[in-house]
Amino acid sequence: MSSPAPELAVLLRDALGATEISDLRRLSGGASRETWRFAADGRELVVQRQRSGDVRDMMAEAEAVRVAHDGGVPVPRLIDARQPSSGGAYMILEAVEGETIARKILRDDRFGIARERLVADVGAAAAAIHRLAPQALPSLEEPDQLTWYTDLLDVLARPHPVLELVRRWLIEHRPTRSVGCVVHGDFRLGNLIVDEAGLAAVIDWELAHLGDPMEDLGWLCVKAWRFGGGEPVAGLGSYDDLFEAYETAGGVPVDPTAVHWWEILGTWKWAIMCIMQANAHLSGASRSHELAAIGRRVCENEYDLLQALEGRW
């Protein structure tokens, strides 16, 4: 199979009106998009291209990035975004230097200073996201995640008593939302670019939607996104550290009970995602050792959920 690099270089040159596209190299191969880094007449940029089969609107994501940048959220600057009549959508962004791999951020010596600042940085970034005007992003939807993931679990038709127990708990303890706002939707280590000084950018806005601001705080604290760190907030800090930083930066008053509910919902939905990914392998739809291995994380999440309901995590 021929490399897509020559064809992509032509697309980028035409889109940017550049004389030369150089150093084009693949950064990742996620399920929904390809990510490439390159230089256009010496300017360092990144392009993300939507894969076939992904039904999400990349133009809505691009608009969220643009609005976030204009609103003071640390995000890469959007250069261009298009939906060609043939081929997948793409968006071009300024390159931001730093690291996204959680293991390195949590352990490498070069990020020692960043680790001391990161909880405060992400608290301030979350506050900035939640101050964005929802009317500036009319394409964003407001999903009911409890209903959405219940439907997915039913379609999978695999018995998981712990997940049914937790679903009932989530229904019975659902908090009342105090305010609606723009929510990033996947606010966690892995979607944060970190440099030696701290948070450099929040990336991967494909799940942005309207909802409860406590959702982003709860998702950040899900145990899976601590990557082995000992503290609840991204493995680095306490709930109090996060809540204080968030409110100090202008975030809405934090409801710790609501954050806890969203943290449990996040763990529950991640367990369902793990079932889905393992099922993709088992069904033969996408044979992959990686997808198969993710299936073992279902029981890890079930254990975490039981611990959470007992107040022991």
PDB file of C-alpha atoms in Angstrom:
ATOM      1  CA  MET A   1       0.000   0.000   0.000  1.00  0.00           C
ATOM      2  CA  SER A   2       1.421   3.369  -0.992  1.00  0.00           C
ATOM      3  CA  SER A   3       2.065   6.043   1.611  1.00  0.00           C
ATOM      4  CA  PRO A   4      -0.553   8.817   1.869  1.00  0.00           C
ATOM      5  CA  ALA A   5       2.210  11.358   2.543  1.00  0.00           C
ATOM      6  CA  PRO A   6       2.654  12.662  -1.053  1.00  0.00           C
ATOM      7  CA  GLU A   7      -1.102  13.160  -1.530  1.00  0.00           C
ATOM      8  CA  LEU A   8      -1.398  14.787   1.894  1.00  0.00           C
ATOM      9  CA  ALA A   9       1.506  17.126   1.168  1.00  0.00           C
ATOM     10  CA  VAL A  10      -0.280  18.365  -1.956  1.00  0.00           C
ATOM     11  CA  LEU A  11      -3.516  18.896   0.006  1.00  0.00           C
ATOM     12  CA  LEU A  12      -1.683  20.888   2.681  1.00  0.00           C
ATOM     13  CA  ARG A  13       0.258  22.972   0.194  1.00  0.00           C
ATOM     14  CA  ASP A  14      -2.942  23.937  -1.634  1.00  0.00           C
ATOM     15  CA  ALA A  15      -4.917  24.592   1.558  1.00  0.00           C
ATOM     16  CA  LEU A  16      -2.231  26.848   3.029  1.00  0.00           C
ATOM     17  CA  GLY A  17      -0.969  28.439  -0.156  1.00  0.00           C
ATOM     18  CA  ALA A  18       2.478  27.275   0.867  1.00  0.00           C
ATOM     19  CA  THR A  19       5.515  26.973  -1.347  1.00  0.00           C
ATOM     20  CA  GLU A  20       6.992  23.983   0.474  1.00  0.00           C
ATOM     21  CA  ILE A  21       5.637  21.273   2.765  1.00  0.00           C
ATOM     22  CA  SER A  22       8.481  19.508   4.575  1.00  0.00           C
ATOM     23  CA  ASP A  23       9.166  17.094   7.447  1.00  0.00           C
ATOM     24  CA  LEU A  24       5.731  15.457   7.083  1.00  0.00           C
ATOM     25  CA  ARG A  25       5.551  12.651   9.647  1.00  0.00           C
ATOM     26  CA  ARG A  26       2.820  10.605  11.271  1.00  0.00           C
ATOM     27  CA  LEU A  27       2.314  11.171  14.988  1.00  0.00           C
ATOM     28  CA  SER A  28      -0.514   8.784  15.776  1.00  0.00           C
ATOM     29  CA  GLY A  29      -3.121   6.518  14.281  1.00  0.00           C
ATOM     30  CA  GLY A  30      -6.212   6.787  16.485  1.00  0.00           C
ATOM     31  CA  ALA A  31      -9.521   5.121  15.737  1.00  0.00           C
ATOM     32  CA  SER A  32     -11.190   8.301  14.510  1.00  0.00           C
ATOM     33  CA  ARG A  33      -8.388  10.353  12.979  1.00  0.00           C
ATOM     34  CA  GLU A  34      -4.819  10.489  11.756  1.00  0.00           C
ATOM     35  CA  THR A  35      -2.438  13.088  13.166  1.00  0.00           C
ATOM     36  CA  TRP A  36       0.576  14.383  11.216  1.00  0.00           C
ATOM     37  CA  ARG A  37       3.181  17.023  11.974  1.00  0.00           C
ATOM     38  CA  PHE A  38       4.848  19.041   9.234  1.00  0.00           C
ATOM     39  CA  ALA A  39       6.384  22.386   8.324  1.00  0.00           C
ATOM     40  CA  ALA A  40       4.789  24.783   5.831  1.00  0.00           C
ATOM     41  CA  ASP A  41       7.437  27.202   4.590  1.00  0.00           C
ATOM     42  CA  GLY A  42       9.242  26.604   7.879  1.00  0.00           C
ATOM     43  CA  ARG A  43       6.188  27.057  10.150  1.00  0.00           C
ATOM     44  CA  GLU A  44       5.560  24.074  12.435  1.00  0.00           C
ATOM     45  CA  LEU A  45       1.984  22.803  12.130  1.00  0.00           C
ATOM     46  CA  VAL A  46      -0.164  19.744  12.818  1.00  0.00           C
ATOM     47  CA  VAL A  47      -2.967  18.313  10.689  1.00  0.00           C
ATOM     48  CA  GLN A  48      -5.659  15.930  11.879  1.00  0.00           C
ATOM     49  CA  ARG A  49      -7.663  13.995   9.284  1.00  0.00           C
ATOM     50  CA  GLN A  50     -10.921  12.240   9.998  1.00  0.00           C
ATOM     51  CA  ARG A  51     -11.052   8.540   9.198  1.00  0.00           C
ATOM     52  CA  SER A  52     -13.883   7.017   7.195  1.00  0.00           C
ATOM     53  CA  GLY A  53     -16.635   5.661   9.391  1.00  0.00           C
ATOM     54  CA  ASP A  54     -16.313   8.366  12.039  1.00  0.00           C
ATOM     55  CA  VAL A  55     -19.667  10.160  12.097  1.00  0.00           C
ATOM     56  CA  ARG A  56     -18.663  13.024  14.370  1.00  0.00           C
ATOM     57  CA  ASP A  57     -18.575  16.526  12.928  1.00  0.00           C
ATOM     58  CA  MET A  58     -14.948  17.650  12.776  1.00  0.00           C
ATOM     59  CA  MET A  59     -16.097  21.118  11.748  1.00  0.00           C
ATOM     60  CA  ALA A  60     -17.899  21.412  15.088  1.00  0.00           C
ATOM     61  CA  GLU A  61     -14.698  20.351  16.847  1.00  0.00           C
ATOM     62  CA  ALA A  62     -12.683  22.906  14.867  1.00  0.00           C
ATOM     63  CA  GLU A  63     -15.138  25.622  15.814  1.00  0.00           C
ATOM     64  CA  ALA A  64     -14.845  24.621  19.488  1.00  0.00           C
ATOM     65  CA  VAL A  65     -11.049  24.933  19.268  1.00  0.00           C
ATOM     66  CA  ARG A  66     -11.356  28.372  17.649  1.00  0.00           C
ATOM     67  CA  VAL A  67     -13.827  29.626  20.248  1.00  0.00           C
ATOM     68  CA  ALA A  68     -11.729  28.173  23.089  1.00  0.00           C
ATOM     69  CA  HIS A  69      -8.593  29.907  21.792  1.00  0.00           C
ATOM     70  CA  ASP A  70     -10.416  33.224  21.492  1.00  0.00           C
ATOM     71  CA  GLY A  71     -11.789  32.704  25.005  1.00  0.00           C
ATOM     72  CA  GLY A  72      -8.372  32.335  26.618  1.00  0.00           C
ATOM     73  CA  VAL A  73      -8.237  28.545  26.951  1.00  0.00           C
ATOM     74  CA  PRO A  74      -4.729  27.154  26.310  1.00  0.00           C
ATOM     75  CA  VAL A  75      -5.306  25.378  22.990  1.00  0.00           C
ATOM     76  CA  PRO A  76      -3.427  25.238  19.692  1.00  0.00           C
ATOM     77  CA  ARG A  77      -4.354  28.026  17.290  1.00  0.00           C
ATOM     78  CA  LEU A  78      -6.661  26.820  14.500  1.00  0.00           C
ATOM     79  CA  ILE A  79      -5.207  27.632  11.070  1.00  0.00           C
ATOM     80  CA  ASP A  80      -7.704  25.975   8.722  1.00  0.00           C
ATOM     81  CA  ALA A  81     -10.509  23.398   8.762  1.00  0.00           C
ATOM     82  CA  ARG A  82     -12.399  21.983   5.800  1.00  0.00           C
ATOM     83  CA  GLN A  83     -14.864  19.294   4.805  1.00  0.00           C
ATOM     84  CA  PRO A  84     -13.924  18.342   1.226  1.00  0.00           C
ATOM     85  CA  SER A  85     -16.633  17.022  -1.079  1.00  0.00           C
ATOM     86  CA  SER A  86     -14.540  13.885  -1.429  1.00  0.00           C
ATOM     87  CA  GLY A  87     -12.416  12.521   1.387  1.00  0.00           C
ATOM     88  CA  GLY A  88     -12.436  13.091   5.124  1.00  0.00           C
ATOM     89  CA  ALA A  89     -12.573  16.381   6.985  1.00  0.00           C
ATOM     90  CA  TYR A  90      -9.373  17.838   8.335  1.00  0.00           C
ATOM     91  CA  MET A  91      -8.120  20.669  10.507  1.00  0.00           C
ATOM     92  CA  ILE A  92      -4.718  22.310  10.627  1.00  0.00           C
ATOM     93  CA  LEU A  93      -3.366  23.668  13.905  1.00  0.00           C
ATOM     94  CA  GLU A  94      -0.223  25.344  15.130  1.00  0.00           C
ATOM     95  CA  ALA A  95       2.156  22.844  16.690  1.00  0.00           C
ATOM     96  CA  VAL A  96       2.538  23.077  20.470  1.00  0.00           C
ATOM     97  CA  GLU A  97       5.726  21.696  21.981  1.00  0.00           C
ATOM     98  CA  GLY A  98       5.451  19.321  24.908  1.00  0.00           C
ATOM     99  CA  GLU A  99       4.493  15.815  25.991  1.00  0.00           C
ATOM    100  CA  THR A 100       1.133  13.990  26.116  1.00  0.00           C
ATOM    101  CA  ILE A 101       2.261  10.566  27.362  1.00  0.00           C
ATOM    102  CA  ALA A 102       1.061  10.328  30.970  1.00  0.00           C
ATOM    103  CA  ARG A 103       3.810   7.949  32.086  1.00  0.00           C
ATOM    104  CA  LYS A 104       6.479  10.473  31.115  1.00  0.00           C
ATOM    105  CA  ILE A 105       4.620  13.450  32.597  1.00  0.00           C
ATOM    106  CA  LEU A 106       4.181  11.639  35.918  1.00  0.00           C
ATOM    107  CA  ARG A 107       7.691  10.217  36.189  1.00  0.00           C
ATOM    108  CA  ASP A 108      10.351  11.910  34.052  1.00  0.00           C
ATOM    109  CA  ASP A 109      12.696  14.338  35.807  1.00  0.00           C
ATOM    110  CA  ARG A 110      12.216  16.995  33.097  1.00  0.00           C
ATOM    111  CA  PHE A 111       8.602  17.464  34.231  1.00  0.00           C
ATOM    112  CA  GLY A 112       9.372  17.899  37.929  1.00  0.00           C
ATOM    113  CA  ILE A 113       8.395  21.592  37.990  1.00  0.00           C
ATOM    114  CA  ALA A 114       5.386  20.938  35.766  1.00  0.00           C
ATOM    115  CA  ARG A 115       4.069  18.308  38.177  1.00  0.00           C
ATOM    116  CA  GLU A 116       4.074  20.870  40.985  1.00  0.00           C
ATOM    117  CA  ARG A 117       1.943  23.239  38.884  1.00  0.00           C
ATOM    118  CA  LEU A 118      -0.225  20.956  36.828  1.00  0.00           C
ATOM    119  CA  VAL A 119      -3.250  20.651  39.129  1.00  0.00           C
ATOM    120  CA  ALA A 120      -3.475  24.441  39.409  1.00  0.00           C
ATOM    121  CA  ASP A 121      -3.022  24.746  35.647  1.00  0.00           C
ATOM    122  CA  VAL A 122      -5.758  22.264  34.781  1.00  0.00           C
ATOM    123  CA  GLY A 123      -8.100  23.845  37.319  1.00  0.00           C
ATOM    124  CA  ALA A 124      -7.611  27.225  35.637  1.00  0.00           C
ATOM    125  CA  ALA A 125      -8.022  25.665  32.168  1.00  0.00           C
ATOM    126  CA  ALA A 126     -11.276  23.983  33.173  1.00  0.00           C
ATOM    127  CA  ALA A 127     -12.594  27.283  34.532  1.00  0.00           C
ATOM    128  CA  ALA A 128     -11.744  28.974  31.226  1.00  0.00           C
ATOM    129  CA  ILE A 129     -13.537  26.247  29.257  1.00  0.00           C
ATOM    130  CA  HIS A 130     -16.655  26.575  31.367  1.00  0.00           C
ATOM    131  CA  ARG A 131     -16.748  30.352  30.867  1.00  0.00           C
ATOM    132  CA  LEU A 132     -17.075  29.964  27.087  1.00  0.00           C
ATOM    133  CA  ALA A 133     -20.404  31.209  25.753  1.00  0.00           C
ATOM    134  CA  PRO A 134     -22.602  28.246  24.743  1.00  0.00           C
ATOM    135  CA  GLN A 135     -24.334  30.419  22.123  1.00  0.00           C
ATOM    136  CA  ALA A 136     -20.981  30.732  20.331  1.00  0.00           C
ATOM    137  CA  LEU A 137     -21.120  26.979  19.635  1.00  0.00           C
ATOM    138  CA  PRO A 138     -24.666  26.281  18.431  1.00  0.00           C
ATOM    139  CA  SER A 139     -23.668  22.949  16.866  1.00  0.00           C
ATOM    140  CA  LEU A 140     -22.820  21.370  20.236  1.00  0.00           C
ATOM    141  CA  GLU A 141     -25.356  18.872  21.539  1.00  0.00           C
ATOM    142  CA  GLU A 142     -26.394  18.162  25.128  1.00  0.00           C
ATOM    143  CA  PRO A 143     -26.419  14.361  25.492  1.00  0.00           C
ATOM    144  CA  ASP A 144     -27.820  12.423  28.434  1.00  0.00           C
ATOM    145  CA  GLN A 145     -24.803  10.233  29.076  1.00  0.00           C
ATOM    146  CA  LEU A 146     -26.549   7.946  31.541  1.00  0.00           C
ATOM    147  CA  THR A 147     -29.169   7.096  28.922  1.00  0.00           C
ATOM    148  CA  TRP A 148     -26.618   6.912  26.082  1.00  0.00           C
ATOM    149  CA  TYR A 149     -24.328   4.410  27.802  1.00  0.00           C
ATOM    150  CA  THR A 150     -27.249   2.408  29.196  1.00  0.00           C
ATOM    151  CA  ASP A 151     -28.427   1.893  25.624  1.00  0.00           C
ATOM    152  CA  LEU A 152     -24.924   0.808  24.577  1.00  0.00           C
ATOM    153  CA  LEU A 153     -24.719  -1.655  27.472  1.00  0.00           C
ATOM    154  CA  ASP A 154     -28.104  -3.103  26.484  1.00  0.00           C
ATOM    155  CA  VAL A 155     -26.999  -3.519  22.866  1.00  0.00           C
ATOM    156  CA  LEU A 156     -23.883  -5.400  23.970  1.00  0.00           C
ATOM    157  CA  ALA A 157     -26.158  -7.871  25.767  1.00  0.00           C
ATOM    158  CA  ARG A 158     -23.415  -9.068  28.096  1.00  0.00           C
ATOM    159  CA  PRO A 159     -24.328  -9.565  31.780  1.00  0.00           C
ATOM    160  CA  HIS A 160     -22.385  -7.356  34.168  1.00  0.00           C
ATOM    161  CA  PRO A 161     -24.195  -7.234  37.534  1.00  0.00           C
ATOM    162  CA  VAL A 162     -21.818  -4.626  38.976  1.00  0.00           C
ATOM    163  CA  LEU A 163     -22.535  -2.247  36.099  1.00  0.00           C
ATOM    164  CA  GLU A 164     -26.278  -2.742  36.568  1.00  0.00           C
ATOM    165  CA  LEU A 165     -25.910  -2.076  40.298  1.00  0.00           C
ATOM    166  CA  VAL A 166     -23.934   1.100  39.640  1.00  0.00           C
ATOM    167  CA  ARG A 167     -26.416   2.226  37.003  1.00  0.00           C
ATOM    168  CA  ARG A 168     -29.192   2.009  39.598  1.00  0.00           C
ATOM    169  CA  TRP A 169     -27.037   4.000  42.058  1.00  0.00           C
ATOM    170  CA  LEU A 170     -26.392   6.662  39.398  1.00  0.00           C
ATOM    171  CA  ILE A 171     -30.124   7.008  38.721  1.00  0.00           C
ATOM    172  CA  GLU A 172     -30.976   7.262  42.408  1.00  0.00           C
ATOM    173  CA  HIS A 173     -28.220   9.785  43.233  1.00  0.00           C
ATOM    174  CA  ARG A 174     -28.215  11.931  40.101  1.00  0.00           C
ATOM    175  CA  PRO A 175     -27.387  15.532  41.109  1.00  0.00           C
ATOM    176  CA  THR A 176     -29.324  18.555  39.971  1.00  0.00           C
ATOM    177  CA  ARG A 177     -27.282  20.578  37.511  1.00  0.00           C
ATOM    178  CA  SER A 178     -26.805  24.142  38.710  1.00  0.00           C
ATOM    179  CA  VAL A 179     -25.589  25.607  35.412  1.00  0.00           C
ATOM    180  CA  GLY A 180     -25.127  24.518  31.797  1.00  0.00           C
ATOM    181  CA  CYS A 181     -21.918  25.274  29.952  1.00  0.00           C
ATOM    182  CA  VAL A 182     -19.448  24.113  27.322  1.00  0.00           C
ATOM    183  CA  VAL A 183     -17.825  20.870  28.489  1.00  0.00           C
ATOM    184  CA  HIS A 184     -14.618  19.483  26.958  1.00  0.00           C
ATOM    185  CA  GLY A 185     -15.839  15.924  27.404  1.00  0.00           C
ATOM    186  CA  ASP A 186     -12.453  14.167  27.587  1.00  0.00           C
ATOM    187  CA  PHE A 187     -10.529  16.395  29.993  1.00  0.00           C
ATOM    188  CA  ARG A 188      -7.696  14.180  31.293  1.00  0.00           C
ATOM    189  CA  LEU A 189      -4.033  13.263  31.063  1.00  0.00           C
ATOM    190  CA  GLY A 190      -3.413  12.089  27.532  1.00  0.00           C
ATOM    191  CA  ASN A 191      -5.356  15.010  26.109  1.00  0.00           C
ATOM    192  CA  LEU A 192      -3.116  17.611  27.732  1.00  0.00           C
ATOM    193  CA  ILE A 193       0.172  18.826  26.260  1.00  0.00           C
ATOM    194  CA  VAL A 194       2.598  19.468  29.103  1.00  0.00           C
ATOM    195  CA  ASP A 195       5.988  21.141  28.869  1.00  0.00           C
ATOM    196  CA  GLU A 196       8.636  21.710  31.527  1.00  0.00           C
ATOM    197  CA  ALA A 197       6.747  24.701  32.922  1.00  0.00           C
ATOM    198  CA  GLY A 198       3.274  23.129  33.156  1.00  0.00           C
ATOM    199  CA  LEU A 199       0.168  22.885  30.997  1.00  0.00           C
ATOM    200  CA  ALA A 200       0.818  24.026  27.427  1.00  0.00           C
ATOM    201  CA  ALA A 201      -2.455  23.075  25.690  1.00  0.00           C
ATOM    202  CA  VAL A 202      -5.737  21.195  25.989  1.00  0.00           C
ATOM    203  CA  ILE A 203      -6.287  19.073  22.872  1.00  0.00           C
ATOM    204  CA  ASP A 204      -8.738  16.532  21.390  1.00  0.00           C
ATOM    205  CA  TRP A 205     -12.030  18.430  21.491  1.00  0.00           C
ATOM    206  CA  GLU A 206     -13.995  15.851  19.493  1.00  0.00           C
ATOM    207  CA  LEU A 207     -16.278  15.037  22.460  1.00  0.00           C
ATOM    208  CA  ALA A 208     -17.057  18.678  23.367  1.00  0.00           C
ATOM    209  CA  HIS A 209     -20.715  19.199  24.240  1.00  0.00           C
ATOM    210  CA  LEU A 210     -23.012  21.186  26.494  1.00  0.00           C
ATOM    211  CA  GLY A 211     -23.546  19.956  30.014  1.00  0.00           C
ATOM    212  CA  ASP A 212     -22.613  20.124  33.681  1.00  0.00           C
ATOM    213  CA  PRO A 213     -19.189  21.695  34.453  1.00  0.00           C
ATOM    214  CA  MET A 214     -18.717  19.119  37.224  1.00  0.00           C
ATOM    215  CA  GLU A 215     -18.436  16.471  34.470  1.00  0.00           C
ATOM    216  CA  ASP A 216     -14.982  17.648  33.369  1.00  0.00           C
ATOM    217  CA  LEU A 217     -13.732  17.733  36.960  1.00  0.00           C
ATOM    218  CA  GLY A 218     -15.065  14.263  37.677  1.00  0.00           C
ATOM    219  CA  TRP A 219     -13.618  12.754  34.476  1.00  0.00           C
ATOM    220  CA  LEU A 220     -10.201  14.223  35.299  1.00  0.00           C
ATOM    221  CA  CYS A 221     -10.297  12.287  38.593  1.00  0.00           C
ATOM    222  CA  VAL A 222     -11.349   8.881  37.223  1.00  0.00           C
ATOM    223  CA  LYS A 223      -8.874   6.319  38.519  1.00  0.00           C
ATOM    224  CA  ALA A 224      -7.893   5.098  35.044  1.00  0.00           C
ATOM    225  CA  TRP A 225      -6.610   8.587  34.197  1.00  0.00           C
ATOM    226  CA  ARG A 226      -4.315   8.698  37.229  1.00  0.00           C
ATOM    227  CA  PHE A 227      -2.005   6.273  35.385  1.00  0.00           C
ATOM    228  CA  GLY A 228      -0.639   4.808  38.582  1.00  0.00           C
ATOM    229  CA  GLY A 229      -0.236   8.124  40.403  1.00  0.00           C
ATOM    230  CA  GLY A 230      -1.203   8.146  44.052  1.00  0.00           C
ATOM    231  CA  GLU A 231      -3.404  11.251  44.103  1.00  0.00           C
ATOM    232  CA  PRO A 232      -6.953  11.480  42.731  1.00  0.00           C
ATOM    233  CA  VAL A 233      -6.460  14.423  40.361  1.00  0.00           C
ATOM    234  CA  ALA A 234      -4.451  13.154  37.370  1.00  0.00           C
ATOM    235  CA  GLY A 235      -2.329  11.184  39.839  1.00  0.00           C
ATOM    236  CA  LEU A 236      -0.793  14.422  41.127  1.00  0.00           C
ATOM    237  CA  GLY A 237      -3.037  16.362  43.505  1.00  0.00           C
ATOM    238  CA  SER A 238      -5.970  16.310  45.888  1.00  0.00           C
ATOM    239  CA  TYR A 239      -9.590  17.151  45.258  1.00  0.00           C
ATOM    240  CA  ASP A 240      -9.196  20.248  47.434  1.00  0.00           C
ATOM    241  CA  ASP A 241      -6.217  21.400  45.344  1.00  0.00           C
ATOM    242  CA  LEU A 242      -8.277  21.094  42.154  1.00  0.00           C
ATOM    243  CA  PHE A 243     -11.422  22.691  43.531  1.00  0.00           C
ATOM    244  CA  GLU A 244      -9.517  25.642  44.989  1.00  0.00           C
ATOM    245  CA  ALA A 245      -7.614  26.242  41.754  1.00  0.00           C
ATOM    246  CA  TYR A 246     -10.797  25.983  39.701  1.00  0.00           C
ATOM    247  CA  GLU A 247     -12.793  28.417  41.846  1.00  0.00           C
ATOM    248  CA  THR A 248      -9.855  30.834  42.189  1.00  0.00           C
ATOM    249  CA  ALA A 249      -9.629  30.980  38.390  1.00  0.00           C
ATOM    250  CA  GLY A 250     -13.301  31.941  38.114  1.00  0.00           C
ATOM    251  CA  GLY A 251     -14.962  28.546  37.868  1.00  0.00           C
ATOM    252  CA  VAL A 252     -18.456  28.036  39.250  1.00  0.00           C
ATOM    253  CA  PRO A 253     -18.741  26.943  42.900  1.00  0.00           C
ATOM    254  CA  VAL A 254     -17.762  23.284  43.091  1.00  0.00           C
ATOM    255  CA  ASP A 255     -20.221  20.700  44.383  1.00  0.00           C
ATOM    256  CA  PRO A 256     -17.964  17.848  45.623  1.00  0.00           C
ATOM    257  CA  THR A 257     -20.926  15.455  45.749  1.00  0.00           C
ATOM    258  CA  ALA A 258     -21.691  16.144  42.087  1.00  0.00           C
ATOM    259  CA  VAL A 259     -18.015  15.704  41.144  1.00  0.00           C
ATOM    260  CA  HIS A 260     -18.047  12.354  42.939  1.00  0.00           C
ATOM    261  CA  TRP A 261     -21.164  11.315  40.981  1.00  0.00           C
ATOM    262  CA  TRP A 262     -19.508  12.257  37.695  1.00  0.00           C
ATOM    263  CA  GLU A 263     -16.343  10.404  38.708  1.00  0.00           C
ATOM    264  CA  ILE A 264     -18.391   7.254  39.304  1.00  0.00           C
ATOM    265  CA  LEU A 265     -20.296   7.751  36.052  1.00  0.00           C
ATOM    266  CA  GLY A 266     -16.957   8.219  34.270  1.00  0.00           C
ATOM    267  CA  THR A 267     -15.611   4.957  35.677  1.00  0.00           C
ATOM    268  CA  TRP A 268     -18.874   3.201  34.741  1.00  0.00           C
ATOM    269  CA  LYS A 269     -18.851   4.485  31.164  1.00  0.00           C
ATOM    270  CA  TRP A 270     -15.140   3.646  30.771  1.00  0.00           C
ATOM    271  CA  ALA A 271     -15.974   0.079  31.782  1.00  0.00           C
ATOM    272  CA  ILE A 272     -18.631   0.002  29.049  1.00  0.00           C
ATOM    273  CA  MET A 273     -16.130   1.419  26.541  1.00  0.00           C
ATOM    274  CA  CYS A 274     -13.720  -1.376  27.485  1.00  0.00           C
ATOM    275  CA  ILE A 275     -16.444  -3.964  26.831  1.00  0.00           C
ATOM    276  CA  MET A 276     -17.124  -2.366  23.451  1.00  0.00           C
ATOM    277  CA  GLN A 277     -13.465  -2.377  22.444  1.00  0.00           C
ATOM    278  CA  ALA A 278     -12.932  -5.969  23.522  1.00  0.00           C
ATOM    279  CA  ASN A 279     -16.133  -6.956  21.721  1.00  0.00           C
ATOM    280  CA  ALA A 280     -14.784  -5.421  18.507  1.00  0.00           C
ATOM    281  CA  HIS A 281     -11.986  -7.994  18.672  1.00  0.00           C
ATOM    282  CA  LEU A 282     -14.088 -10.930  19.846  1.00  0.00           C
ATOM    283  CA  SER A 283     -16.720 -10.356  17.162  1.00  0.00           C
ATOM    284  CA  GLY A 284     -14.064 -10.270  14.448  1.00  0.00           C
ATOM    285  CA  ALA A 285     -14.968  -6.719  13.449  1.00  0.00           C
ATOM    286  CA  SER A 286     -11.441  -5.524  14.265  1.00  0.00           C
ATOM    287  CA  ARG A 287      -8.969  -8.214  15.269  1.00  0.00           C
ATOM    288  CA  SER A 288      -6.437  -6.612  17.606  1.00  0.00           C
ATOM    289  CA  HIS A 289      -4.337  -7.781  20.553  1.00  0.00           C
ATOM    290  CA  GLU A 290      -4.649  -4.283  22.008  1.00  0.00           C
ATOM    291  CA  LEU A 291      -8.448  -4.338  21.860  1.00  0.00           C
ATOM    292  CA  ALA A 292      -8.505  -7.839  23.312  1.00  0.00           C
ATOM    293  CA  ALA A 293      -6.263  -6.796  26.214  1.00  0.00           C
ATOM    294  CA  ILE A 294      -8.510  -3.852  27.048  1.00  0.00           C
ATOM    295  CA  GLY A 295     -11.177  -6.385  27.974  1.00  0.00           C
ATOM    296  CA  ARG A 296      -9.321  -7.174  31.199  1.00  0.00           C
ATOM    297  CA  ARG A 297      -9.863  -3.600  32.341  1.00  0.00           C
ATOM    298  CA  VAL A 298     -13.585  -4.233  32.724  1.00  0.00           C
ATOM    299  CA  CYS A 299     -13.077  -6.106  35.996  1.00  0.00           C
ATOM    300  CA  GLU A 300     -10.619  -3.430  37.176  1.00  0.00           C
ATOM    301  CA  ASN A 301     -13.308  -0.804  36.692  1.00  0.00           C
ATOM    302  CA  GLU A 302     -15.898  -2.975  38.398  1.00  0.00           C
ATOM    303  CA  TYR A 303     -13.614  -3.287  41.425  1.00  0.00           C
ATOM    304  CA  ASP A 304     -13.035   0.485  41.436  1.00  0.00           C
ATOM    305  CA  LEU A 305     -16.786   1.093  41.243  1.00  0.00           C
ATOM    306  CA  LEU A 306     -17.513  -1.134  44.241  1.00  0.00           C
ATOM    307  CA  GLN A 307     -14.772   0.641  46.178  1.00  0.00           C
ATOM    308  CA  ALA A 308     -16.238   4.002  45.199  1.00  0.00           C
ATOM    309  CA  LEU A 309     -19.749   3.110  46.328  1.00  0.00           C
ATOM    310  CA  GLU A 310     -18.288   2.103  49.684  1.00  0.00           C
ATOM    311  CA  GLY A 311     -16.358   5.387  49.903  1.00  0.00           C
ATOM    312  CA  ARG A 312     -12.974   3.650  49.916  1.00  0.00           C
ATOM    313  CA  TRP A 313     -11.148   5.121  46.907  1.00  0.00           C
TER     314      TRP A 313
END
